[in-house]
Coordinates of C-alpha atoms in Angstrom, one line a residue:
Chain A
M1 CA -3.3 -28.6 27.2
S2 CA -2.3 -30.2 30.5
A3 CA -1.3 -33.3 28.6
L4 CA 2.1 -31.7 27.8
S5 CA 4.6 -30.7 30.4
P6 CA 5.1 -27.0 30.7
S7 CA 8.7 -27.0 29.4
L8 CA 7.7 -29.1 26.4
T9 CA 4.8 -26.8 25.6
H10 CA 7.2 -23.8 25.8
E11 CA 9.7 -25.5 23.4
L12 CA 6.9 -26.4 21.1
I13 CA 5.6 -22.8 21.0
Q14 CA 9.1 -21.4 20.4
A15 CA 9.7 -23.9 17.6
A16 CA 6.4 -22.9 16.0
Y17 CA 7.3 -19.2 16.2
F18 CA 10.6 -19.9 14.7
I19 CA 9.0 -21.7 11.7
A20 CA 6.5 -18.8 11.3
A21 CA 9.3 -16.2 11.2
L22 CA 11.1 -18.3 8.6
L23 CA 8.0 -18.6 6.5
F24 CA 7.4 -14.9 6.7
I25 CA 10.8 -14.1 5.4
V26 CA 10.7 -16.7 2.6
G27 CA 7.2 -15.5 1.7
L28 CA 8.2 -11.8 1.5
K29 CA 11.3 -12.8 -0.6
R30 CA 9.0 -14.7 -3.1
M31 CA 6.6 -11.8 -3.2
S32 CA 9.4 -9.6 -4.6
S33 CA 9.3 -11.3 -8.0
P34 CA 6.3 -11.7 -10.2
K35 CA 6.8 -15.4 -10.8
G36 CA 6.8 -16.5 -7.2
A37 CA 4.6 -13.8 -5.8
R38 CA 1.4 -15.8 -5.5
G39 CA 3.2 -18.6 -3.7
G40 CA 4.8 -16.0 -1.4
I41 CA 1.6 -14.9 0.3
V42 CA 0.6 -18.6 0.8
W43 CA 3.9 -19.3 2.6
A44 CA 3.4 -16.4 4.9
G45 CA -0.2 -17.4 5.5
V46 CA 0.8 -20.9 6.6
G47 CA 3.3 -19.3 9.0
M48 CA 0.6 -17.1 10.4
L49 CA -1.7 -20.0 10.8
I50 CA 0.9 -22.1 12.7
A51 CA 1.8 -19.1 15.0
G52 CA -1.9 -18.3 15.7
L53 CA -2.9 -21.9 16.5
I54 CA 0.1 -22.7 18.7
T55 CA -0.6 -19.6 20.8
F56 CA -3.7 -21.3 22.3
L57 CA -1.3 -23.6 24.0
W58 CA 0.4 -20.7 25.8
P59 CA 0.7 -21.6 29.5
G60 CA -1.9 -20.0 31.7
M61 CA -4.1 -18.7 28.8
R62 CA -7.5 -17.7 30.0
N63 CA -10.5 -16.1 28.2
D64 CA -10.3 -18.6 25.4
I65 CA -13.9 -17.9 24.4
L66 CA -13.4 -14.2 24.4
I67 CA -10.3 -14.6 22.1
L68 CA -12.2 -16.8 19.7
V69 CA -15.1 -14.4 19.5
A70 CA -12.8 -11.4 18.9
I71 CA -10.9 -13.3 16.1
F72 CA -14.2 -14.4 14.6
I73 CA -15.7 -10.9 14.5
G74 CA -12.5 -9.2 13.3
G75 CA -11.7 -11.9 10.8
V76 CA -15.2 -12.1 9.3
A77 CA -15.5 -8.4 8.9
A78 CA -12.1 -8.1 7.2
W79 CA -12.8 -11.1 5.0
W80 CA -16.1 -9.7 3.9
S81 CA -14.8 -6.3 3.2
G82 CA -11.5 -7.6 1.6
K83 CA -13.4 -9.8 -0.8
R84 CA -15.9 -7.3 -2.1
V85 CA -13.8 -4.1 -2.4
P86 CA -13.1 -3.1 -6.0
M87 CA -9.5 -3.1 -7.1
T88 CA -9.4 0.7 -7.4
A89 CA -10.1 1.0 -3.7
M90 CA -7.3 -1.4 -2.7
P91 CA -4.9 1.3 -1.4
Q92 CA -7.3 2.6 1.2
M93 CA -8.2 -0.9 2.3
V94 CA -4.5 -1.6 2.9
A95 CA -4.4 1.5 5.0
L96 CA -7.4 0.3 7.0
Y97 CA -6.0 -3.1 7.7
N98 CA -2.6 -1.6 8.5
G99 CA -4.2 0.8 10.9
M100 CA -5.9 -2.1 12.7
G101 CA -2.4 -3.7 13.2
G102 CA -1.1 -0.5 14.7
G103 CA -4.1 -0.3 16.9
A104 CA -3.6 -3.8 18.1
A105 CA 0.1 -3.0 19.0
A106 CA -1.1 0.0 20.9
A107 CA -3.8 -2.1 22.7
I108 CA -1.1 -4.5 23.9
A109 CA 0.9 -1.7 25.4
C110 CA -2.2 -0.1 26.8
Q111 CA -3.1 -3.3 28.6
E112 CA 0.4 -3.7 29.9
L113 CA 0.2 -0.2 31.3
V114 CA -3.3 -0.2 32.9
R115 CA -2.3 -3.4 34.7
G116 CA -0.3 -1.0 36.8
R117 CA 2.5 -3.4 37.7
S118 CA 6.0 -2.1 37.7
I119 CA 8.1 -2.8 34.6
A120 CA 11.7 -1.6 34.7
G121 CA 14.3 -0.7 32.1
A122 CA 14.1 -1.4 28.4
P123 CA 10.7 -3.1 28.3
V124 CA 8.8 0.0 29.6
V125 CA 10.7 2.3 27.3
L126 CA 9.8 0.1 24.3
A127 CA 6.3 -0.5 25.5
V128 CA 5.7 3.3 25.6
T129 CA 7.5 4.0 22.3
G130 CA 5.6 1.2 20.6
A131 CA 2.4 2.6 22.0
I132 CA 3.0 6.0 20.5
I133 CA 4.0 4.6 17.1
G134 CA 1.1 2.1 17.1
A135 CA -1.5 4.7 18.1
V136 CA -0.3 7.3 15.5
S137 CA -0.3 4.6 12.9
F138 CA -3.8 3.6 13.9
S139 CA -5.5 7.0 13.8
G140 CA -3.3 8.2 10.9
S141 CA -4.2 5.2 8.8
L142 CA -7.9 5.7 9.5
I143 CA -7.6 9.3 8.3
A144 CA -5.7 8.1 5.2
F145 CA -8.5 5.6 4.5
A146 CA -11.2 8.3 5.0
K147 CA -9.4 10.6 2.6
L148 CA -8.9 8.1 -0.2
Q149 CA -12.4 6.8 0.3
G150 CA -13.7 10.3 -0.2
L151 CA -15.2 10.6 3.3
I152 CA -13.0 13.6 4.1
G153 CA -12.8 15.9 1.1
K154 CA -10.8 18.9 2.1
S155 CA -7.3 18.9 3.5
L156 CA -7.4 20.7 6.8
R157 CA -4.8 23.5 7.0
Y158 CA -4.5 26.5 9.2
G159 CA -1.8 29.0 10.2
A160 CA 0.0 27.6 13.2
Q161 CA -0.5 24.0 12.3
Q162 CA 3.1 22.9 12.5
A163 CA 3.4 24.6 15.9
V164 CA 0.2 22.9 17.3
N165 CA 1.3 19.5 16.0
S166 CA 4.7 20.0 17.6
V167 CA 3.2 20.9 20.9
M168 CA 0.9 17.9 20.8
L169 CA 3.8 15.6 19.9
L170 CA 6.0 17.0 22.7
G171 CA 3.1 16.6 25.1
T172 CA 2.7 12.9 24.1
L173 CA 6.4 12.4 24.5
A174 CA 6.5 14.1 27.9
L175 CA 3.6 12.0 29.3
G176 CA 5.3 8.9 27.8
G177 CA 8.5 9.9 29.6
W178 CA 6.6 10.3 32.8
I179 CA 5.1 6.9 32.5
V180 CA 8.6 5.5 31.9
A181 CA 9.9 7.3 35.0
L182 CA 7.1 5.7 37.0
H183 CA 8.2 2.3 35.7
G184 CA 4.9 1.8 34.0
A185 CA 2.9 1.9 37.2
A186 CA 1.1 5.1 36.2
P187 CA -2.4 6.2 37.3
L188 CA -5.2 5.5 34.9
W189 CA -5.9 9.1 34.0
M190 CA -2.3 9.5 32.9
V191 CA -2.4 6.4 30.7
S192 CA -5.7 7.6 29.2
A193 CA -4.4 11.0 28.5
F194 CA -1.2 9.6 26.9
F195 CA -3.2 7.4 24.5
A196 CA -5.7 10.2 23.7
L197 CA -2.8 12.5 22.8
A198 CA -1.0 9.9 20.7
L199 CA -4.2 9.2 18.7
A200 CA -4.8 13.0 18.2
V201 CA -1.2 13.4 16.9
G202 CA -1.9 10.7 14.3
I203 CA -5.0 12.5 13.2
L204 CA -3.5 16.0 13.1
I205 CA -0.4 15.1 11.1
T206 CA -2.3 13.2 8.5
L207 CA -5.2 15.6 7.9
P208 CA -3.1 18.3 6.0
I209 CA -1.5 15.7 3.6
G210 CA -3.0 15.8 0.1
G211 CA -4.6 12.8 -1.6
A212 CA -1.8 12.4 -4.1
D213 CA 0.8 11.9 -1.4
M214 CA -1.4 9.5 0.6
P215 CA 0.2 6.3 -0.8
V216 CA 3.6 7.3 0.5
V217 CA 2.0 8.1 3.9
I218 CA 0.2 4.7 4.0
S219 CA 3.5 3.0 3.2
L220 CA 5.2 4.9 6.0
Y221 CA 2.5 3.9 8.5
N222 CA 2.9 0.4 7.4
A223 CA 6.6 0.5 8.3
C224 CA 5.6 2.2 11.6
T225 CA 3.2 -0.6 12.5
G226 CA 5.9 -3.1 11.9
L227 CA 8.2 -1.2 14.3
A228 CA 5.4 -1.0 16.9
V229 CA 4.8 -4.7 16.6
A230 CA 8.5 -5.4 17.1
F231 CA 8.7 -3.2 20.2
E232 CA 5.7 -4.8 21.8
G233 CA 7.2 -8.2 20.9
F234 CA 10.1 -7.3 23.0
V235 CA 7.8 -6.4 25.9
L236 CA 6.1 -9.8 25.6
A237 CA 9.5 -11.6 24.9
N238 CA 8.0 -12.9 21.7
A239 CA 10.7 -13.5 19.1
A240 CA 8.2 -14.0 16.2
M241 CA 6.8 -10.6 16.7
I242 CA 10.2 -9.0 17.0
I243 CA 11.5 -10.6 13.8
A244 CA 8.3 -10.1 11.7
G245 CA 7.8 -6.6 12.9
M246 CA 11.3 -5.5 12.3
V247 CA 11.5 -7.1 8.9
V248 CA 8.3 -5.2 7.9
G249 CA 9.7 -2.0 9.6
A250 CA 12.8 -2.1 7.4
A251 CA 11.1 -3.3 4.3
G252 CA 8.4 -0.8 4.7
T253 CA 10.9 2.1 5.1
L254 CA 12.7 1.1 1.9
L255 CA 9.4 0.8 0.1
T256 CA 8.4 4.2 1.3
Q257 CA 11.6 5.7 0.0
L258 CA 11.2 4.0 -3.4
M259 CA 7.7 5.4 -3.7
A260 CA 8.7 8.9 -2.7
K261 CA 11.6 8.7 -5.2
A262 CA 9.2 7.5 -8.0
M263 CA 7.1 10.6 -7.3
N264 CA 10.2 12.8 -7.3
R265 CA 9.4 13.9 -3.7
S266 CA 11.4 13.6 -0.5
L267 CA 9.7 12.2 2.5
A268 CA 10.0 15.4 4.5
N269 CA 8.4 17.2 1.6
V270 CA 5.5 14.8 1.6
L271 CA 4.9 15.2 5.4
F272 CA 5.4 18.9 5.8
S273 CA 4.6 20.7 2.6
N274 CA 1.4 21.2 0.5
F275 CA 1.5 19.7 -2.9
G276 CA -1.4 19.1 -5.2
E277 CA -3.6 21.7 -3.5
S278 CA -1.8 24.9 -4.0
A279 CA -2.4 26.3 -7.5
V280 CA 1.2 26.8 -8.7
Q281 CA 1.3 28.1 -12.2
G282 CA 4.0 27.2 -14.7
A283 CA 4.5 28.9 -18.0
E284 CA 1.4 29.4 -20.2
V285 CA 0.9 26.9 -22.9
S286 CA -0.1 28.2 -26.3
G287 CA -1.7 26.6 -29.2
A288 CA -5.0 24.8 -29.8
L289 CA -6.5 21.5 -28.9
K290 CA -7.2 19.4 -32.0
P291 CA -10.1 16.9 -31.6
I292 CA -10.4 13.7 -33.6
D293 CA -13.4 11.5 -34.5
T294 CA -13.7 7.9 -33.3
P295 CA -13.5 6.4 -36.9
D296 CA -10.3 8.3 -37.7
A297 CA -8.7 7.3 -34.4
A298 CA -9.7 3.7 -35.1
V299 CA -8.0 3.8 -38.5
M300 CA -4.9 5.4 -37.0
L301 CA -4.7 2.6 -34.5
A302 CA -5.6 -0.3 -36.8
Y303 CA -3.0 0.5 -39.4
A304 CA -0.1 1.3 -37.0
Q305 CA 2.9 -0.9 -36.6
K306 CA 3.3 -0.3 -32.9
V307 CA 0.9 1.3 -30.4
L308 CA 2.0 2.2 -26.9
V309 CA -0.9 2.6 -24.4
V310 CA -0.4 5.0 -21.5
P311 CA -3.1 4.3 -18.9
G312 CA -3.8 6.7 -16.0
Y313 CA -6.0 6.8 -13.0
G314 CA -8.8 8.3 -15.2
M315 CA -9.0 5.0 -17.0
A316 CA -9.3 3.1 -13.7
V317 CA -12.0 5.4 -12.4
A318 CA -14.1 4.9 -15.6
Q319 CA -13.5 1.1 -15.1
A320 CA -12.3 1.1 -18.8
Q321 CA -9.4 -1.3 -18.4
H322 CA -11.5 -4.2 -19.7
K323 CA -12.7 -2.3 -22.8
I324 CA -9.2 -1.0 -23.5
W325 CA -7.8 -4.5 -23.3
E326 CA -10.5 -5.8 -25.6
L327 CA -9.5 -3.1 -28.1
C328 CA -5.8 -4.0 -27.7
Q329 CA -6.6 -7.7 -28.4
L330 CA -8.3 -6.6 -31.6
L331 CA -5.3 -4.6 -32.6
I332 CA -2.9 -7.5 -31.7
E333 CA -5.0 -9.9 -33.9
R334 CA -4.5 -7.4 -36.8
G335 CA -0.7 -7.7 -36.3
V336 CA -0.1 -4.5 -34.4
T337 CA 2.5 -4.6 -31.7
V338 CA 0.8 -3.3 -28.5
R339 CA 2.5 -2.6 -25.2
F340 CA 1.4 -0.8 -22.1
A341 CA 3.7 1.9 -20.6
I342 CA 3.2 2.4 -16.9
H343 CA 4.5 5.4 -15.0
P344 CA 5.7 4.5 -11.5
V345 CA 2.9 6.6 -9.9
A346 CA 0.2 5.8 -12.4
G347 CA -2.9 4.9 -10.4
R348 CA -3.0 5.7 -6.8
M349 CA 0.3 4.1 -5.7
P350 CA 3.3 2.5 -7.4
G351 CA 2.2 -0.8 -9.0
H352 CA -1.5 0.0 -8.6
M353 CA -2.0 0.4 -12.3
N354 CA -0.3 -3.0 -12.9
V355 CA -2.8 -4.6 -10.6
L356 CA -5.7 -2.9 -12.4
L357 CA -4.5 -4.0 -15.8
A358 CA -3.9 -7.5 -14.4
E359 CA -7.5 -7.5 -13.2
A360 CA -8.6 -6.9 -16.8
G361 CA -6.5 -9.8 -17.9
V362 CA -3.5 -8.0 -19.5
P363 CA -0.5 -10.3 -19.2
Y364 CA 2.3 -8.7 -17.3
D365 CA 4.9 -9.2 -20.1
L366 CA 3.0 -6.7 -22.2
I367 CA 3.4 -4.1 -19.5
G368 CA 6.6 -2.1 -19.4
D369 CA 7.7 0.3 -16.7
L370 CA 9.2 3.8 -17.4
E371 CA 12.8 2.9 -17.7
E372 CA 12.2 -0.1 -19.8
I373 CA 9.8 1.4 -22.3
N374 CA 10.6 5.0 -22.6
G375 CA 13.1 4.5 -25.5
E376 CA 10.3 2.8 -27.5
F377 CA 8.2 5.9 -27.9
E378 CA 10.4 7.1 -30.7
T379 CA 9.6 4.1 -32.8
A380 CA 5.9 4.0 -31.9
D381 CA 3.3 5.1 -34.5
V382 CA 0.7 5.9 -31.9
A383 CA 0.8 6.7 -28.2
L384 CA -2.7 6.2 -26.8
I385 CA -3.1 8.2 -23.6
I386 CA -6.1 7.2 -21.5
G387 CA -6.9 9.2 -18.4
A388 CA -3.2 10.0 -17.8
N389 CA -2.1 13.6 -17.6
D390 CA 0.8 14.8 -15.4
V391 CA 2.9 11.7 -16.1
V392 CA 3.1 12.5 -19.8
N393 CA 3.5 16.3 -19.5
P394 CA 6.7 17.3 -21.3
V395 CA 7.1 20.5 -19.3
A396 CA 8.5 18.2 -16.5
R397 CA 11.6 18.0 -18.8
T398 CA 11.7 21.6 -20.0
D399 CA 10.0 24.2 -17.7
K400 CA 11.9 25.0 -14.6
S401 CA 9.1 27.0 -13.1
S402 CA 6.7 24.1 -13.3
P403 CA 5.9 22.3 -10.0
I404 CA 6.4 19.0 -11.7
Y405 CA 9.8 20.0 -13.1
G406 CA 12.2 17.1 -12.7
M407 CA 9.6 14.4 -12.3
P408 CA 10.5 11.5 -14.6
I409 CA 7.8 11.3 -17.3
L410 CA 6.8 8.9 -20.1
N411 CA 8.1 10.4 -23.4
A412 CA 4.7 10.1 -25.2
D413 CA 5.4 13.3 -27.0
R414 CA 8.1 11.6 -29.1
A415 CA 5.7 9.1 -30.7
K416 CA 4.7 9.9 -34.3
N417 CA 1.1 10.4 -33.3
V418 CA -0.6 10.9 -30.0
I419 CA -4.2 10.2 -29.2
V420 CA -5.5 11.4 -25.9
I421 CA -8.8 10.0 -24.6
K422 CA -10.0 12.5 -22.0
R423 CA -13.3 13.5 -20.4
G424 CA -12.9 17.2 -20.6
K425 CA -10.4 20.0 -20.9
G426 CA -9.4 20.1 -17.2
A427 CA -5.9 20.1 -15.9
G428 CA -4.2 17.2 -14.1
F429 CA -3.9 16.4 -10.4
S430 CA -1.2 19.0 -10.0
G431 CA -3.4 21.6 -11.6
I432 CA -1.1 22.4 -14.5
E433 CA -1.8 22.6 -18.2
N434 CA -0.4 19.7 -20.2
A435 CA 1.8 20.9 -23.1
L436 CA 1.5 17.4 -24.7
F437 CA -2.2 18.1 -25.6
Y438 CA -1.2 21.1 -27.6
L439 CA 1.5 19.5 -29.8
D440 CA 1.0 19.3 -33.6
N441 CA 0.9 15.5 -33.6
T442 CA -1.6 15.2 -30.8
R443 CA -5.4 14.6 -31.3
M444 CA -7.9 14.7 -28.5
L445 CA -10.7 12.1 -28.4
Y446 CA -13.2 13.5 -25.9
G447 CA -15.4 11.3 -23.8
D448 CA -15.6 8.8 -21.0
A449 CA -12.8 6.3 -21.3
Q450 CA -15.2 3.3 -21.1
K451 CA -17.5 4.7 -23.8
A452 CA -14.7 5.8 -26.0
G453 CA -13.1 2.4 -25.7
A454 CA -16.4 0.7 -26.7
E455 CA -16.8 3.0 -29.7
L456 CA -13.2 2.4 -30.8
I457 CA -13.8 -1.4 -30.7
Q458 CA -16.9 -1.0 -32.9
A459 CA -15.0 1.2 -35.3
V460 CA -12.0 -1.1 -35.6
K461 CA -14.3 -4.1 -36.2
A462 CA -16.1 -2.1 -38.9
L463 CA -12.9 -1.8 -40.8
D464 CA -12.9 -5.4 -42.0
Chain B
M1 CA 15.4 -13.4 26.3
T2 CA 18.1 -11.1 27.4
G3 CA 18.3 -7.5 26.1
M4 CA 21.5 -8.1 24.1
V5 CA 20.1 -11.1 22.3
A6 CA 16.9 -9.1 21.5
L7 CA 19.1 -6.3 20.2
Y8 CA 20.9 -8.7 17.9
I9 CA 17.5 -10.0 16.6
F10 CA 16.4 -6.4 16.0
M11 CA 19.5 -5.6 14.0
L12 CA 19.6 -8.8 11.9
A13 CA 15.8 -8.6 11.2
A14 CA 16.2 -5.0 10.0
F15 CA 18.9 -6.0 7.5
T16 CA 16.9 -9.0 6.4
G17 CA 13.9 -6.8 5.7
Y18 CA 16.0 -4.3 3.7
E19 CA 17.7 -7.1 1.7
V20 CA 14.5 -9.0 0.9
I21 CA 12.9 -5.9 -0.7
S22 CA 15.9 -4.2 -2.3
R23 CA 15.5 -5.5 -5.8
V24 CA 11.7 -5.5 -6.2
P25 CA 10.2 -4.3 -9.5
V26 CA 7.8 -1.3 -9.3
I27 CA 4.9 -3.4 -10.5
L28 CA 5.0 -5.3 -7.2
H29 CA 5.1 -2.3 -4.9
T30 CA 1.5 -2.3 -4.0
P31 CA 1.1 -6.1 -3.5
L32 CA 4.3 -6.2 -1.6
M33 CA 3.2 -3.4 0.7
S34 CA 0.0 -5.3 1.2
G35 CA 2.0 -8.5 1.9
S36 CA 4.2 -6.9 4.5
N37 CA 1.0 -5.4 6.0
F38 CA -0.2 -9.0 6.4
V39 CA 3.1 -10.1 8.0
H40 CA 2.9 -7.6 10.8
G41 CA -0.4 -9.1 11.5
I42 CA 1.7 -11.4 13.7
V43 CA 0.7 -8.8 16.4
L44 CA -2.3 -11.2 16.7
V45 CA -0.3 -13.7 18.8
G46 CA 0.8 -10.9 21.1
A47 CA -2.8 -9.6 21.4
M48 CA -4.0 -13.2 22.2
V49 CA -1.4 -13.6 24.9
A50 CA -2.4 -10.2 26.3
L51 CA -6.1 -11.0 26.4
G52 CA -5.2 -14.4 27.7
A53 CA -3.7 -12.8 30.8
A54 CA -6.4 -10.2 31.3
H55 CA -8.2 -10.2 34.7
T56 CA -10.3 -7.0 35.2
P57 CA -13.1 -6.0 32.9
L58 CA -11.0 -3.0 31.7
E59 CA -8.1 -5.3 30.8
K60 CA -10.5 -7.7 29.1
T61 CA -12.1 -4.9 27.0
I62 CA -8.7 -3.5 25.9
G63 CA -7.5 -7.0 25.2
F64 CA -10.6 -7.8 23.2
I65 CA -10.2 -4.7 21.1
G66 CA -6.6 -5.7 20.5
V67 CA -7.4 -9.2 19.3
L68 CA -10.3 -7.9 17.2
L69 CA -8.1 -5.3 15.4
A70 CA -5.2 -7.8 15.0
A71 CA -7.5 -10.4 13.4
G72 CA -8.7 -7.8 11.0
N73 CA -5.1 -7.0 10.1
V74 CA -4.3 -10.7 9.5
V75 CA -7.4 -11.6 7.5
G76 CA -7.7 -8.4 5.6
G77 CA -4.0 -8.3 4.8
Y78 CA -4.2 -11.9 3.4
V79 CA -7.3 -11.5 1.4
S80 CA -6.3 -8.2 -0.3
T81 CA -2.7 -9.4 -1.1
E82 CA -4.0 -12.7 -2.4
R83 CA -6.5 -11.0 -4.6
M84 CA -3.9 -8.7 -6.1
L85 CA -1.3 -11.4 -6.7
E86 CA -4.0 -13.7 -8.2
M87 CA -3.9 -11.4 -11.2
F88 CA -0.2 -11.6 -12.0
K89 CA 0.0 -14.0 -14.8
S90 CA 2.2 -13.9 -17.9
S91 CA 0.7 -14.5 -21.4
Q92 CA 2.1 -18.0 -21.4
D93 CA 0.2 -18.9 -18.3
K94 CA -2.9 -17.6 -19.9
R95 CA -2.4 -19.7 -23.0
K96 CA -2.0 -22.8 -20.9
G97 CA -5.1 -21.8 -19.1
G98 CA -3.3 -22.5 -15.9
R99 CA -2.2 -20.2 -13.1
A100 CA 1.2 -18.9 -12.3

């Protein structure tokens, strides 16, 4: 590295960071349309590779071996876990990797502070702010991961929770302010207490949030990590970190809002209220559930003109997407028009169901989102509901006392016939009865989605 | 880098992030979140510089953890995004047997 003069090395590094920032933005832009999406991540990846490699040329870099070992361990662990995780578990993996980024940003700030040298003005303010955001994002994301992974079952709630959280947060801010007042040259105990408090805040504010809201929270922490990275980038005078971090911070904030909107929830509502756990009761639903046999259901599907499939998380849990797609291919061969109707929050987070269907090989042009496809239910002969519940519950349109009132739903009840594949008679995630199941034109096909799918395939084949 | 220049960068980058995402279809929300998760993995270069400047064992330990976590962010973010986007193909691509 001594072959290059210091100023030339500096120019080279800055140029590489500039190219990396450019590639990140182009990559993200491409990722926002289905056609270019796959190329997008490659562009961003090239940018990351350039930025990472050039950093070894940084003047006065020491501990090269240590750096390589850390990259190797972290990289291999993430590679191994990322490759083998099933698609249904993707949301929590995103949370985990995001938390790691937040932790890294906090570690940068931590190292800057334990060094004990005096930093004045804006850098110390941003170092401390970035440390809080990064640490909260780190511990909060780990809790989000643990919850979605099923490691933590119950949402922890107690009486004075908001008050306790507020006190903890104020304590963190106060310690942070103190460190700023000392120009970053704070004693070790203070820095340790500061980080311990910040980590605790992340844990405490995430614990009470219900599983259904977790995707919004993960997206929020994603934006937070971006912001923390941008702030630490300022401390290190690293333009690539500032640009990439800030772009993600803004994009992540927008994504979070879009997700919250798709779930008909405000962000404040997600963070400070308890949905999905409290048993709110809407109006009673009257009528009887009418079961149907597999052969009858098969006939209904095979002789339909148009079938709209509404998949839900239940289908994904049963790993039934492959069987369902096989069934749909049979129907398509028979001349039936088949389309998939996806609610924005089907699956665990917006777009998750599309990923799961894509995994099974369903081409994305057969998949329609809510606005696009909702008008088509009126002309559909059969709406096939698989493991979806709340997103097709018509009380969201009619019953003001229902907790899901106002949530946009798929108008499956307007199809000529409705077949519901469902495991049992239980209520949906929000704990409310589904009026759709009691309609005159609805038939219930009880059973595990995978098994029901396989049986339907046999029954349709037997018709020839 | 002066404070004002940094402030301009902050502002312009924020608008860029907002613009880049503003017309994204719902089907791409999850992959895009994962993709932006990968992009903030750039924290790796900061963590590398920090560890590269570490002297005491404590500094080295913190720096090591930072690089380790950042590397996980980068690699995990890339692998998961790539796997999700791999699946987005239209029916035409499938007929051709090629990839989008």
